[in-house]
């Protein structure tokens, strides 16, 4: 399922100014690049592959689809505690600026503002239902590594103001489950960058009572899931964020290994 299809379906359920704001920012680019008429090429064995130009178009579509998903879910988490914090908005703006340039920052602000207005106008019941439906479509359209990176960004948004409220954690866990992922990864992402050995165990997702072999296995699984190469198509800023996350996972592993004398 293409990224653009779920976006079109989700937008179709929304009305008024929301459509125009979102279309101007992401939809046109996604559909222009992902519905290209350039055909796939078939080799003598019947295997289909795409030209370099088409691959670039598909990568651009993935980036824009990831961005759109992040904006929708960011609006959900930013408003989870009933407040719109400047620090959380700034975190989203930094991401937009690094990936799409200064012009995208204002467009992104407009999108978030209209999403906030839409939630206020329709109420939490309608909004939450649309979030569930949007996550179901994201789950069908996105590989696991892209969905994991979405949750990692949401955790960073929650931490941006220096505190993480329980309602924010609940919102991220809910989204995580809707995306078909294990809710325990939220605690891992929130623990990234922590200074204690307890934080390190949370990052690896194991108990301090785990055996050395269990610790090693948990670390290997995290490397497999979160290696930066798996999100290389999503743009430089996403790649850099993934590298930082992998570095923090390695630091947690080293802290545990040192404590255990492994």
XYZ file of N, CA and C in Angstrom:
786
model
N 0.849 -1.202 0.000
C 0.000 0.000 0.000
C 0.877 1.241 0.000
N 0.686 2.137 -0.942
C 1.498 3.331 -1.037
C 1.170 4.292 0.095
N 2.182 5.073 0.498
C 1.969 6.079 1.531
C 0.850 7.026 1.143
N 0.864 7.470 -0.128
C -0.100 8.463 -0.560
C -1.538 8.027 -0.407
N -1.814 6.726 -0.526
C -3.194 6.250 -0.478
C -3.815 6.446 0.897
N -3.064 6.148 1.947
C -3.661 6.319 3.275
C -3.867 7.789 3.577
N -2.953 8.608 3.105
C -3.090 10.042 3.347
C -4.346 10.576 2.663
N -4.538 10.165 1.415
C -5.724 10.609 0.698
C -7.004 10.165 1.374
N -7.012 8.925 1.877
C -8.201 8.414 2.557
C -8.461 9.179 3.853
N -7.397 9.476 4.587
C -7.562 10.184 5.863
C -8.026 11.613 5.630
N -7.407 12.266 4.647
C -7.809 13.633 4.338
C -9.259 13.679 3.877
N -9.670 12.625 3.137
C -11.032 12.593 2.639
C -12.070 12.632 3.741
N -11.684 12.189 4.943
C -12.607 12.182 6.068
C -12.655 13.527 6.783
N -11.755 14.439 6.398
C -11.690 15.737 7.040
C -12.245 16.791 6.092
N -12.617 17.924 6.630
C -13.287 18.920 5.791
C -12.724 20.305 6.039
N -13.216 21.254 5.230
C -12.889 22.657 5.447
C -11.444 22.987 5.155
N -10.901 23.926 5.947
C -9.566 24.448 5.696
C -8.462 23.445 5.924
N -8.734 22.383 6.665
C -7.696 21.394 6.929
C -7.164 20.823 5.630
N -8.064 20.502 4.715
C -7.662 19.894 3.455
C -6.707 20.796 2.694
N -7.048 22.064 2.585
C -6.198 22.972 1.831
C -4.819 23.119 2.437
N -4.757 23.237 3.754
C -3.456 23.392 4.416
C -2.583 22.174 4.202
N -3.165 20.996 4.378
C -2.383 19.777 4.236
C -1.993 19.541 2.784
N -2.921 19.807 1.869
C -2.625 19.574 0.460
C -1.470 20.446 0.007
N -1.456 21.704 0.435
C -0.398 22.611 0.024
C 0.959 22.191 0.518
N 0.995 21.479 1.615
C 2.283 21.115 2.214
C 2.819 19.782 1.741
N 1.940 18.769 1.686
C 2.459 17.428 1.447
C 1.776 16.672 0.333
N 0.471 16.796 0.234
C -0.267 15.888 -0.626
C 0.129 16.005 -2.083
N 0.214 17.248 -2.580
C 0.562 17.415 -3.982
C 1.882 16.763 -4.318
N 2.875 16.984 -3.461
C 4.188 16.409 -3.717
C 4.153 14.893 -3.695
N 3.424 14.346 -2.721
C 3.352 12.893 -2.608
C 2.716 12.289 -3.846
N 1.560 12.832 -4.238
C 0.861 12.240 -5.370
C 1.609 12.488 -6.672
N 2.260 13.648 -6.804
C 3.028 13.905 -8.014
C 4.129 12.871 -8.185
N 4.734 12.494 -7.096
C 5.900 11.623 -7.189
C 5.558 10.149 -7.100
N 4.467 9.833 -6.429
C 4.159 8.419 -6.232
C 3.158 7.890 -7.243
N 2.544 8.769 -8.031
C 1.645 8.297 -9.078
C 2.223 8.602 -10.444
N 3.549 8.650 -10.502
C 4.228 8.913 -11.763
C 3.846 7.882 -12.806
N 3.754 8.339 -14.056
C 3.401 7.422 -15.134
C 4.596 6.645 -15.649
N 5.780 6.921 -15.127
C 6.959 6.208 -15.589
C 6.841 4.736 -15.215
N 6.900 3.843 -16.187
C 6.675 2.428 -15.893
C 7.882 1.757 -15.275
N 7.616 0.664 -14.587
C 8.709 -0.173 -14.115
C 9.281 -0.924 -15.307
N 10.533 -1.328 -15.195
C 11.212 -2.076 -16.249
C 11.271 -3.534 -15.842
N 11.018 -4.414 -16.791
C 11.051 -5.843 -16.519
C 12.233 -6.464 -17.241
N 13.047 -7.225 -16.499
C 14.194 -7.859 -17.140
C 13.799 -9.205 -17.749
N 14.767 -9.932 -18.305
C 14.490 -11.185 -19.002
C 13.897 -12.247 -18.085
N 14.152 -12.139 -16.804
C 13.632 -13.125 -15.847
C 12.239 -12.771 -15.351
N 11.712 -11.650 -15.822
C 10.385 -11.231 -15.398
C 10.385 -10.421 -14.121
N 11.557 -10.085 -13.568
C 11.629 -9.296 -12.347
C 11.495 -7.814 -12.678
N 10.686 -7.120 -11.878
C 10.461 -5.691 -12.095
C 11.451 -4.867 -11.280
N 11.955 -3.830 -11.903
C 12.778 -2.892 -11.164
C 12.534 -1.507 -11.733
N 13.027 -0.496 -11.028
C 12.701 0.871 -11.403
C 13.974 1.639 -11.758
N 13.803 2.620 -12.614
C 14.928 3.467 -12.982
C 15.366 4.292 -11.781
N 16.546 4.896 -11.924
C 17.032 5.732 -10.834
C 16.107 6.887 -10.545
N 15.512 7.456 -11.591
C 14.585 8.575 -11.407
C 13.354 8.140 -10.637
N 12.812 6.979 -10.992
C 11.622 6.494 -10.298
C 11.931 6.151 -8.844
N 13.112 5.596 -8.590
C 13.504 5.290 -7.210
C 13.592 6.561 -6.386
N 14.127 7.619 -6.982
C 14.200 8.900 -6.270
C 12.813 9.428 -5.973
N 11.895 9.252 -6.919
C 10.525 9.695 -6.694
C 9.880 8.912 -5.559
N 10.119 7.621 -5.531
C 9.540 6.807 -4.469
C 10.127 7.180 -3.108
N 11.430 7.454 -3.075
C 12.055 7.871 -1.822
C 11.484 9.206 -1.352
N 11.277 10.126 -2.310
C 10.673 11.409 -1.949
C 9.269 11.204 -1.392
N 8.530 10.287 -2.013
C 7.195 9.982 -1.517
C 7.227 9.413 -0.112
N 8.198 8.543 0.168
C 8.324 7.976 1.513
C 8.641 9.056 2.526
N 9.535 9.956 2.160
C 9.893 11.055 3.076
C 8.670 11.906 3.392
N 7.923 12.277 2.348
C 6.757 13.126 2.565
C 5.663 12.383 3.328
N 5.506 11.087 3.042
C 4.529 10.299 3.780
C 4.899 10.188 5.248
N 6.193 9.997 5.514
C 6.661 9.956 6.900
C 6.410 11.291 7.579
N 6.700 12.373 6.865
C 6.498 13.707 7.428
C 5.037 13.943 7.763
N 4.153 13.621 6.827
C 2.729 13.825 7.078
C 2.278 13.039 8.306
N 2.725 11.797 8.402
C 2.371 10.964 9.548
C 2.874 11.587 10.841
N 4.095 12.107 10.797
C 4.667 12.731 11.990
C 3.871 13.949 12.406
N 3.396 14.736 11.446
C 2.626 15.928 11.781
C 1.313 15.553 12.461
N 0.621 14.558 11.914
C -0.652 14.135 12.508
C -0.438 13.625 13.930
N 0.543 12.760 14.116
C 0.779 12.173 15.435
C 1.379 13.196 16.395
N 2.168 14.127 15.874
C 2.710 15.193 16.729
C 1.578 16.023 17.311
N 0.601 16.368 16.479
C -0.546 17.135 16.971
C -1.244 16.380 18.095
N -1.333 15.066 17.957
C -1.991 14.235 18.974
C -1.236 14.289 20.301
N 0.085 14.154 20.251
C 0.885 14.118 21.482
C 1.026 15.504 22.087
N 1.232 16.527 21.252
C 1.400 17.886 21.774
C 0.185 18.314 22.582
N -1.000 17.918 22.141
C -2.227 18.314 22.833
C -2.658 17.325 23.910
N -1.914 16.269 24.103
C -2.350 15.215 25.028
C -2.581 15.738 26.439
N -1.737 16.680 26.883
C -1.863 17.195 28.247
C -2.715 18.455 28.313
N -3.381 18.790 27.206
C -4.247 19.961 27.189
C -3.521 21.273 26.996
N -2.213 21.211 26.759
C -1.426 22.421 26.561
C -0.645 22.294 25.248
N -0.356 23.425 24.644
C 0.493 23.460 23.454
C 1.775 24.183 23.862
N 2.814 23.400 24.124
C 4.052 23.951 24.664
C 4.958 24.449 23.544
N 5.557 25.630 23.789
C 6.476 26.219 22.809
C 7.639 25.270 22.520
N 8.178 24.630 23.543
C 9.335 23.750 23.358
C 8.998 22.565 22.461
N 7.784 22.042 22.588
C 7.370 20.911 21.757
C 7.172 21.342 20.310
N 6.582 22.511 20.126
C 6.422 23.043 18.775
C 7.786 23.316 18.139
N 8.732 23.804 18.933
C 10.068 24.092 18.410
C 10.778 22.820 17.965
N 10.544 21.723 18.671
C 11.160 20.463 18.278
C 10.685 20.054 16.885
N 9.383 20.208 16.622
C 8.834 19.893 15.297
C 9.396 20.866 14.259
N 9.494 22.141 14.611
C 10.021 23.135 13.668
C 11.459 22.819 13.284
N 12.278 22.381 14.235
C 13.673 22.040 13.917
C 13.728 20.905 12.905
N 12.849 19.933 13.084
C 12.807 18.807 12.151
C 12.416 19.289 10.751
N 11.398 20.124 10.670
C 10.950 20.636 9.370
C 12.037 21.479 8.713
N 12.673 22.317 9.499
C 13.711 23.204 8.957
C 14.868 22.387 8.390
N 15.281 21.360 9.104
C 16.426 20.559 8.672
C 16.111 19.734 7.436
N 14.866 19.268 7.314
C 14.507 18.371 6.218
C 13.973 19.092 4.998
N 13.220 20.199 5.205
C 12.493 20.797 4.093
C 12.749 22.292 3.914
N 13.546 22.883 4.787
C 13.862 24.288 4.631
C 12.944 25.198 5.428
N 13.304 26.464 5.444
C 12.616 27.447 6.291
C 11.158 27.614 5.903
N 10.858 27.566 4.593
C 9.476 27.766 4.161
C 8.551 26.716 4.752
N 9.068 25.508 4.966
C 8.241 24.418 5.488
C 7.851 24.649 6.944
N 8.631 25.461 7.662
C 8.336 25.691 9.076
C 6.983 26.377 9.231
N 6.756 27.443 8.442
C 5.480 28.143 8.514
C 4.340 27.263 8.047
N 4.586 26.490 6.991
C 3.565 25.571 6.510
C 3.229 24.537 7.577
N 4.268 24.034 8.239
C 4.052 23.055 9.296
C 3.264 23.630 10.453
N 3.581 24.872 10.822
C 2.815 25.544 11.879
C 1.345 25.657 11.497
N 1.096 25.986 10.224
C -0.290 26.101 9.762
C -1.022 24.770 9.833
N -0.323 23.703 9.444
C -0.931 22.373 9.507
C -1.294 22.015 10.942
N -0.340 22.196 11.850
C -0.604 21.855 13.251
C -1.745 22.701 13.813
N -1.734 23.996 13.491
C -2.790 24.879 13.983
C -4.164 24.396 13.518
N -4.253 24.006 12.246
C -5.541 23.557 11.724
C -5.938 22.195 12.285
N -4.954 21.366 12.552
C -5.262 20.092 13.203
C -5.763 20.320 14.626
N -5.124 21.272 15.331
C -5.597 21.616 16.678
C -7.041 22.132 16.625
N -7.302 22.987 15.644
C -8.652 23.535 15.496
C -9.657 22.443 15.151
N -9.227 21.523 14.310
C -10.110 20.423 13.924
C -10.476 19.571 15.140
N -9.495 19.290 15.979
C -9.765 18.498 17.192
C -10.729 19.246 18.105
N -10.515 20.550 18.251
C -11.395 21.349 19.102
C -12.810 21.381 18.547
N -12.923 21.505 17.224
C -14.230 21.609 16.586
C -14.991 20.283 16.652
N -14.311 19.173 16.395
C -14.969 17.874 16.315
C -15.063 17.159 17.655
N -14.165 17.517 18.593
C -14.169 16.849 19.896
C -13.221 15.668 19.933
N -12.885 15.262 21.142
C -11.886 14.209 21.319
C -12.337 12.858 20.780
N -13.636 12.586 20.860
C -14.123 11.288 20.406
C -13.873 11.091 18.912
N -14.243 12.095 18.117
C -14.023 12.023 16.669
C -12.525 12.018 16.361
N -11.778 12.884 17.042
C -10.336 12.958 16.814
C -9.663 11.626 17.108
N -9.969 11.041 18.247
C -9.318 9.787 18.624
C -9.666 8.661 17.651
N -10.893 8.667 17.152
C -11.265 7.667 16.159
C -10.448 7.842 14.883
N -10.244 9.087 14.480
C -9.453 9.326 13.275
C -7.988 8.964 13.484
N -7.488 9.179 14.696
C -6.111 8.771 14.984
C -5.984 7.255 14.865
N -6.956 6.525 15.405
C -6.920 5.060 15.291
C -6.936 4.633 13.822
N -7.802 5.257 13.037
C -7.895 4.904 11.627
C -6.616 5.284 10.879
N -6.064 6.449 11.210
C -4.827 6.885 10.562
C -3.686 5.920 10.879
N -3.592 5.508 12.131
C -2.533 4.572 12.529
C -2.688 3.221 11.829
N -3.926 2.797 11.648
C -4.157 1.536 10.938
C -3.653 1.638 9.506
N -3.879 2.799 8.881
C -3.399 2.993 7.519
C -1.877 3.106 7.478
N -1.301 3.792 8.465
C 0.159 3.878 8.536
C 0.766 2.488 8.701
N 0.132 1.682 9.530
C 0.632 0.330 9.767
C 0.673 -0.469 8.465
N -0.334 -0.272 7.626
C -0.389 -0.993 6.356
C 0.607 -0.423 5.351
N 0.889 0.878 5.436
C 1.707 1.531 4.420
C 3.190 1.546 4.750
N 3.541 1.496 6.038
C 4.918 1.722 6.453
C 5.599 0.452 6.943
N 6.880 0.286 6.623
C 7.638 -0.809 7.232
C 7.861 -0.536 8.718
N 8.203 -1.575 9.452
C 8.361 -1.457 10.899
C 9.369 -0.393 11.290
N 10.501 -0.314 10.565
C 11.546 0.630 10.964
C 11.072 2.075 10.865
N 10.191 2.385 9.921
C 9.661 3.745 9.826
C 8.701 4.032 10.972
N 7.895 3.039 11.335
C 6.968 3.227 12.451
C 7.726 3.384 13.768
N 8.802 2.636 13.926
C 9.625 2.776 15.127
C 10.206 4.183 15.221
N 10.638 4.718 14.087
C 11.210 6.057 14.102
C 10.159 7.104 14.432
N 8.922 6.892 13.992
C 7.835 7.785 14.375
C 7.688 7.843 15.896
N 7.674 6.674 16.530
C 7.517 6.637 17.993
C 8.702 7.303 18.670
N 9.897 7.110 18.127
C 11.080 7.749 18.705
C 10.938 9.267 18.669
N 10.428 9.812 17.564
C 10.217 11.257 17.476
C 9.147 11.723 18.458
N 8.080 10.958 18.600
C 7.030 11.353 19.543
C 7.573 11.391 20.973
N 8.449 10.448 21.304
C 9.067 10.453 22.637
C 9.913 11.709 22.833
N 10.626 12.125 21.779
C 11.433 13.338 21.880
C 10.555 14.575 22.044
N 9.417 14.588 21.378
C 8.479 15.708 21.546
C 7.995 15.773 22.993
N 7.648 14.623 23.553
C 7.165 14.584 24.939
C 8.226 15.067 25.920
N 9.494 14.803 25.612
C 10.594 15.194 26.510
C 11.048 16.633 26.294
N 10.556 17.277 25.252
C 11.095 18.572 24.833
C 10.956 19.659 25.885
N 9.904 19.612 26.710
C 9.703 20.662 27.712
C 10.329 20.315 29.060
N 11.139 19.249 29.104
C 11.848 18.901 30.327
C 11.067 18.046 31.292
N 9.841 17.696 30.938
C 9.036 16.816 31.773
C 8.140 15.985 30.867
N 7.819 14.795 31.328
C 6.948 13.913 30.547
C 5.754 13.558 31.416
N 4.595 14.075 31.047
C 3.381 13.805 31.808
C 2.829 12.424 31.464
N 2.122 11.843 32.416
C 1.581 10.498 32.207
C 0.602 10.452 31.037
N -0.133 11.555 30.824
C -1.080 11.560 29.705
C -0.352 11.533 28.372
N 0.834 12.136 28.311
C 1.637 12.074 27.093
C 2.137 10.659 26.854
N 2.594 10.023 27.915
C 3.060 8.636 27.796
C 1.919 7.740 27.339
N 0.743 7.933 27.943
C -0.422 7.128 27.565
C -0.766 7.329 26.087
N -0.695 8.590 25.621
C -1.008 8.880 24.223
C -0.025 8.192 23.286
N 1.264 8.225 23.636
C 2.270 7.595 22.778
C 2.119 6.079 22.801
N 1.842 5.518 23.976
C 1.641 4.066 24.052
C 0.437 3.641 23.217
N -0.622 4.435 23.276
C -1.819 4.127 22.499
C -1.501 4.118 21.007
N -0.791 5.151 20.543
C -0.395 5.222 19.146
C 0.497 4.039 18.775
N 1.407 3.686 19.676
C 2.324 2.568 19.426
C 1.557 1.282 19.167
N 0.570 1.023 19.995
C -0.252 -0.179 19.824
C -1.040 -0.102 18.519
N -1.609 1.068 18.222
C -2.359 1.239 16.971
C -1.466 1.003 15.757
N -0.176 1.288 15.897
C 0.765 1.082 14.794
C 1.263 -0.356 14.709
N 0.753 -1.215 15.595
C 1.142 -2.617 15.550
C 2.472 -2.907 16.194
N 2.899 -2.051 17.126
C 4.178 -2.219 17.808
C 3.939 -2.508 19.286
N 4.966 -3.025 19.941
C 4.876 -3.338 21.362
C 4.976 -2.059 22.186
N 4.031 -1.847 23.074
C 3.991 -0.613 23.870
C 5.219 -0.428 24.743
N 5.950 -1.508 25.025
C 7.134 -1.402 25.888
C 8.234 -0.557 25.268
N 8.198 -0.376 23.940
C 9.261 0.419 23.319
C 9.176 1.877 23.732
N 8.007 2.326 24.179
C 7.878 3.724 24.602
C 8.785 3.997 25.792
N 8.783 3.106 26.781
C 9.657 3.274 27.939
C 11.124 3.278 27.521
N 11.455 2.457 26.526
C 12.840 2.416 26.051
C 13.252 3.754 25.450
N 12.380 4.306 24.602
C 12.705 5.575 23.958
C 12.762 6.715 24.962
N 11.876 6.697 25.943
C 11.888 7.747 26.955
C 13.126 7.675 27.834
N 13.707 6.480 27.960
C 14.897 6.294 28.794
C 16.187 6.628 28.060
N 16.127 6.782 26.740
C 17.329 7.115 25.978
C 17.949 8.409 26.492
N 19.261 8.394 26.644
C 19.954 9.572 27.142
C 20.000 9.669 28.645
N 19.387 8.702 29.344
C 19.422 8.699 30.805
C 20.805 8.361 31.342
N 21.040 8.737 32.586
C 22.384 8.591 33.163
C 22.543 7.404 34.102
N 21.463 6.757 34.477
C 21.554 5.709 35.492
C 21.586 4.321 34.860
N 22.019 3.351 35.653
C 22.025 1.972 35.189
C 20.596 1.475 34.982
N 19.665 2.021 35.773
C 18.253 1.663 35.596
C 17.765 2.112 34.223
N 18.179 3.325 33.821
C 17.825 3.815 32.486
C 18.391 2.893 31.412
N 19.622 2.450 31.625
C 20.271 1.587 30.636
C 19.502 0.279 30.457
N 19.047 -0.306 31.553
C 18.254 -1.541 31.452
C 16.923 -1.273 30.753
N 16.329 -0.124 31.016
C 15.069 0.214 30.351
C 15.274 0.357 28.843
N 16.395 0.962 28.445
C 16.682 1.125 27.020
C 16.764 -0.234 26.327
N 17.445 -1.187 26.961
C 17.571 -2.517 26.372
C 16.317 -3.357 26.563
N 15.426 -2.911 27.438
C 14.185 -3.627 27.643
C 14.339 -4.926 28.395
N 15.317 -4.977 29.312
C 15.533 -6.187 30.102
C 15.577 -5.823 31.586
N 15.342 -6.819 32.405
C 15.402 -6.640 33.855
C 16.851 -6.705 34.337
N 17.163 -6.012 35.433
C 18.501 -6.165 36.018
C 18.812 -7.608 36.398
N 17.786 -8.439 36.538
C 17.986 -9.848 36.863
C 18.226 -10.712 35.629
N 18.186 -10.114 34.445
C 18.378 -10.882 33.208
C 19.777 -11.478 33.168
N 19.907 -12.606 32.502
C 21.220 -13.224 32.337
C 22.037 -12.440 31.326
N 23.337 -12.684 31.312
C 24.197 -12.013 30.341
C 23.763 -12.341 28.910
N 23.403 -13.583 28.677
C 22.957 -13.973 27.338
C 21.688 -13.221 26.946
N 20.769 -13.019 27.887
C 19.545 -12.275 27.597
C 19.854 -10.820 27.272
N 20.830 -10.244 27.979
C 21.236 -8.869 27.711
C 21.828 -8.759 26.309
N 22.715 -9.699 25.961
C 23.322 -9.686 24.626
C 22.263 -9.831 23.537
N 21.319 -10.733 23.759
C 20.267 -10.957 22.768
C 19.406 -9.706 22.590
N 19.070 -9.050 23.713
C 18.260 -7.832 23.649
C 18.990 -6.745 22.861
N 20.288 -6.632 23.097
C 21.078 -5.625 22.379
C 21.117 -5.935 20.889
N 21.349 -7.181 20.526
C 21.399 -7.551 19.109
C 20.068 -7.257 18.424
N 18.967 -7.515 19.116
C 17.651 -7.239 18.540
C 17.451 -5.746 18.300
N 17.923 -4.931 19.249
C 17.795 -3.482 19.080
C 18.627 -2.989 17.901
N 19.825 -3.525 17.746
C 20.663 -3.141 16.607
C 19.966 -3.489 15.300
N 19.359 -4.674 15.261
C 18.651 -5.097 14.055
C 17.475 -4.163 13.754
N 16.737 -3.790 14.778
C 15.542 -2.971 14.580
C 15.849 -1.515 14.267
N 16.917 -0.987 14.868
C 17.122 0.461 14.847
C 18.365 0.910 14.090
N 18.967 0.032 13.315
C 20.158 0.455 12.578
C 19.797 1.617 11.656
N 20.597 2.681 11.660
C 20.272 3.870 10.860
C 20.075 3.592 9.371
N 20.746 2.601 8.831
C 20.604 2.315 7.404
C 19.161 2.000 7.020
N 18.368 1.569 7.987
C 16.996 1.158 7.682
C 16.067 2.343 7.464
N 16.530 3.550 7.812
C 15.700 4.747 7.571
C 16.424 5.752 6.686
N 17.425 5.285 5.951
C 18.239 6.190 5.138
C 17.421 6.918 4.081
N 16.319 6.321 3.623
C 15.500 6.938 2.573
C 14.637 8.079 3.089
N 14.579 8.274 4.402
C 13.670 9.276 4.965
C 14.308 10.647 5.128
N 15.554 10.800 4.700
C 16.161 12.122 4.752
C 17.248 12.230 5.803
N 18.048 13.277 5.656
C 19.236 13.448 6.489
C 18.906 13.588 7.963
N 17.890 14.400 8.274
C 17.611 14.654 9.685
C 17.101 13.404 10.388
N 16.262 12.626 9.693
C 15.789 11.372 10.270
C 16.953 10.421 10.454
N 17.851 10.379 9.460
C 19.022 9.509 9.555
C 19.900 9.915 10.726
N 20.122 11.228 10.896
C 20.942 11.683 12.014
C 20.292 11.353 13.356
N 18.967 11.487 13.425
C 18.266 11.135 14.656
C 18.412 9.646 14.948
N 18.367 8.825 13.900
C 18.524 7.382 14.080
C 19.939 7.047 14.536
N 20.923 7.764 14.010
C 22.311 7.546 14.438
C 22.482 7.909 15.911
N 21.864 9.020 16.312
C 21.940 9.432 17.715
C 21.280 8.384 18.616
N 20.144 7.878 18.175
C 19.457 6.853 18.954
C 20.318 5.595 19.068
N 20.966 5.199 17.972
C 21.814 4.015 18.008
C 23.006 4.234 18.932
N 23.555 5.455 18.935
C 24.658 5.773 19.834
C 24.221 5.652 21.292
N 23.010 6.120 21.595
C 22.510 6.043 22.972
C 22.219 4.588 23.367
N 21.782 3.788 22.426
C 21.594 2.356 22.697
C 22.944 1.715 23.008
N 23.963 2.071 22.231
C 25.304 1.532 22.477
C 25.845 1.967 23.835
N 25.576 3.211 24.202
C 26.036 3.704 25.511
C 25.345 2.955 26.642
N 24.057 2.668 26.481
C 23.337 1.900 27.497
C 23.910 0.500 27.602
N 24.188 -0.099 26.457
C 24.786 -1.443 26.457
C 26.136 -1.438 27.165
N 26.973 -0.444 26.850
C 28.301 -0.378 27.464
C 28.206 -0.178 28.974
N 27.231 0.619 29.412
C 27.049 0.838 30.845
C 26.703 -0.473 31.556
N 25.845 -1.255 30.960
C 25.447 -2.541 31.540
C 26.611 -3.537 31.485
N 27.276 -3.588 30.341
C 28.417 -4.520 30.204
C 29.506 -4.206 31.221
N 29.763 -2.923 31.430
C 30.793 -2.531 32.400
C 30.382 -2.922 33.808
N 29.104 -2.700 34.136
C 28.630 -3.042 35.469
C 28.688 -4.543 35.710
N 28.517 -5.331 34.670
C 28.495 -6.794 34.799
C 29.875 -7.410 34.563
N 30.816 -6.597 34.069
C 32.129 -7.145 33.764
C 32.127 -8.056 32.551
N 31.227 -7.792 31.640
C 31.146 -8.604 30.417
C 32.245 -8.184 29.438
